[in-house]
């Protein structure tokens, strides 16, 4: 069963000890690991598998992300310079984060990028798609193609939610190096993703584990579960200043399906140091 993504506030706490039952679940996952051949094929087919995901689900899977302005007040911005602020929504899917923002008219111009051409087409067919406010296109964040439409040192704000987890861990560093390069000095990266021991990690069965904290779903899309320590090391190695980085505890609620489950996410706000320009 898949869960539609939504969240409501519950008190924040750190990750507690794993229960004995959860330890058993994690141990069982090690009894059958994805073969190297299969793992390489999943990497080769990653784009195709996300395209098939959007062919199957179209705009029905993720809910609009109305929590973003509450959690990331930086999106509201203070107008310090003339013209629209430039925002990049990396891994935009079908636009569940960007369209609620565009409706609020926050004086942003949004570049919305995704790996999946089909997702980008769905963004473009949204009635709220207005070329004076948004440009959507296909790109792989792990490659230098990201600089084909956006120059280095040019973006005020980048959002990336539930995207890094879909990328192979070998490419995490390159992903953040690219995002760092795209940001203006002083620019902000707003990040949310799946946290270590989130319920979605615990319910993977044997045969789904690719590597530590990295799994494949039935549809071939993959998901990684992050601890804050490894993210901290990654962010700092690229040169980001960490403004905030923590686990957030939420609930996924879907009344129609009778679902109400606790979730663990990681959330961060990062800044490219104001003096750090990357050579163009
Ligand atoms: C779990 S979905 C999240 C979509 C969207 N951010 C949201 O929260 O609704 C992960 C997204 O990451 C995209 N993605 C995966 N690998 C990517 C890559 N290398 N470059 C850009 N996007 C990627 C997928 O196509 C997919 O749309």
PDB file of C-alpha atoms in Angstrom, residues 5-7 54 59 61-76 87-106 108-114 119 123 126 128 133-134 157-163 188-193 267-268:
ATOM      1  CA  UNK A   5       1.835  12.460   1.506  1.00  0.00           C
ATOM      2  CA  UNK A   6       0.411  15.018   3.882  1.00  0.00           C
ATOM      3  CA  UNK A   7       1.387  16.179   7.301  1.00  0.00           C
ATOM      4  CA  UNK A  54       3.813   9.633 -13.263  1.00  0.00           C
ATOM      5  CA  UNK A  59      -1.315  14.209 -10.493  1.00  0.00           C
ATOM      6  CA  UNK A  61      -0.270  10.725  -5.741  1.00  0.00           C
ATOM      7  CA  UNK A  62       1.137  13.652  -3.761  1.00  0.00           C
ATOM      8  CA  UNK A  63      -1.059  16.226  -2.093  1.00  0.00           C
ATOM      9  CA  UNK A  64      -0.406  19.943  -2.453  1.00  0.00           C
ATOM     10  CA  UNK A  65       2.263  20.922   0.027  1.00  0.00           C
ATOM     11  CA  UNK A  66       0.504  23.686   1.936  1.00  0.00           C
ATOM     12  CA  UNK A  67       2.922  23.436   4.868  1.00  0.00           C
ATOM     13  CA  UNK A  68       5.860  25.007   3.065  1.00  0.00           C
ATOM     14  CA  UNK A  69       5.286  28.651   4.000  1.00  0.00           C
ATOM     15  CA  UNK A  70       4.668  27.710   7.643  1.00  0.00           C
ATOM     16  CA  UNK A  71       7.885  25.667   7.861  1.00  0.00           C
ATOM     17  CA  UNK A  72       9.991  27.781   5.516  1.00  0.00           C
ATOM     18  CA  UNK A  73       9.094  31.388   6.216  1.00  0.00           C
ATOM     19  CA  UNK A  74      12.053  32.409   4.033  1.00  0.00           C
ATOM     20  CA  UNK A  75       9.696  31.801   1.097  1.00  0.00           C
ATOM     21  CA  UNK A  76       7.660  34.812   2.162  1.00  0.00           C
ATOM     22  CA  UNK A  87      13.422  30.328  -6.960  1.00  0.00           C
ATOM     23  CA  UNK A  88      14.373  26.835  -8.127  1.00  0.00           C
ATOM     24  CA  UNK A  89      12.121  23.919  -7.140  1.00  0.00           C
ATOM     25  CA  UNK A  90      14.362  20.897  -7.721  1.00  0.00           C
ATOM     26  CA  UNK A  91      12.528  17.611  -8.318  1.00  0.00           C
ATOM     27  CA  UNK A  92       9.199  19.420  -8.654  1.00  0.00           C
ATOM     28  CA  UNK A  93       7.138  16.325  -9.493  1.00  0.00           C
ATOM     29  CA  UNK A  94       3.775  17.581 -10.750  1.00  0.00           C
ATOM     30  CA  UNK A  95       4.055  20.919  -8.943  1.00  0.00           C
ATOM     31  CA  UNK A  96       2.506  20.222  -5.537  1.00  0.00           C
ATOM     32  CA  UNK A  97       4.929  22.639  -3.891  1.00  0.00           C
ATOM     33  CA  UNK A  98       5.087  25.375  -6.514  1.00  0.00           C
ATOM     34  CA  UNK A  99       1.446  25.944  -7.447  1.00  0.00           C
ATOM     35  CA  UNK A 100       0.268  26.799  -3.907  1.00  0.00           C
ATOM     36  CA  UNK A 101       3.148  29.318  -3.778  1.00  0.00           C
ATOM     37  CA  UNK A 102       2.251  30.845  -7.137  1.00  0.00           C
ATOM     38  CA  UNK A 103      -1.326  31.252  -5.934  1.00  0.00           C
ATOM     39  CA  UNK A 104       0.004  33.319  -3.019  1.00  0.00           C
ATOM     40  CA  UNK A 105       1.740  35.693  -5.431  1.00  0.00           C
ATOM     41  CA  UNK A 106       4.971  35.923  -3.433  1.00  0.00           C
ATOM     42  CA  UNK A 108       8.830  34.825  -7.151  1.00  0.00           C
ATOM     43  CA  UNK A 109       9.896  33.593 -10.558  1.00  0.00           C
ATOM     44  CA  UNK A 110      10.052  29.798 -10.280  1.00  0.00           C
ATOM     45  CA  UNK A 111      12.227  27.399 -12.246  1.00  0.00           C
ATOM     46  CA  UNK A 112      10.611  23.986 -11.741  1.00  0.00           C
ATOM     47  CA  UNK A 113      12.778  21.005 -12.720  1.00  0.00           C
ATOM     48  CA  UNK A 114      12.330  17.281 -12.623  1.00  0.00           C
ATOM     49  CA  UNK A 119       6.046  15.119 -14.582  1.00  0.00           C
ATOM     50  CA  UNK A 123       3.287  20.810 -14.506  1.00  0.00           C
ATOM     51  CA  UNK A 126      -1.714  22.832 -14.884  1.00  0.00           C
ATOM     52  CA  UNK A 128      -2.029  27.826 -13.007  1.00  0.00           C
ATOM     53  CA  UNK A 133       5.885  33.294 -13.335  1.00  0.00           C
ATOM     54  CA  UNK A 134       7.200  29.786 -13.933  1.00  0.00           C
ATOM     55  CA  UNK A 157      16.120  30.294  -3.039  1.00  0.00           C
ATOM     56  CA  UNK A 158      16.093  26.565  -3.778  1.00  0.00           C
ATOM     57  CA  UNK A 159      13.509  24.102  -2.482  1.00  0.00           C
ATOM     58  CA  UNK A 160      14.060  20.352  -2.540  1.00  0.00           C
ATOM     59  CA  UNK A 161      11.563  18.127  -0.755  1.00  0.00           C
ATOM     60  CA  UNK A 162      11.601  14.316  -0.881  1.00  0.00           C
ATOM     61  CA  UNK A 163      14.009  14.348  -3.842  1.00  0.00           C
ATOM     62  CA  UNK A 188      19.045  29.734   0.812  1.00  0.00           C
ATOM     63  CA  UNK A 189      18.363  26.017   0.288  1.00  0.00           C
ATOM     64  CA  UNK A 190      15.223  24.655   1.973  1.00  0.00           C
ATOM     65  CA  UNK A 191      15.299  20.890   2.364  1.00  0.00           C
ATOM     66  CA  UNK A 192      12.997  18.158   3.639  1.00  0.00           C
ATOM     67  CA  UNK A 193      13.293  14.403   3.189  1.00  0.00           C
ATOM     68  CA  UNK A 267      14.449  19.219   7.605  1.00  0.00           C
ATOM     69  CA  UNK A 268      17.163  21.777   6.983  1.00  0.00           C
TER      70      UNK A 268
END
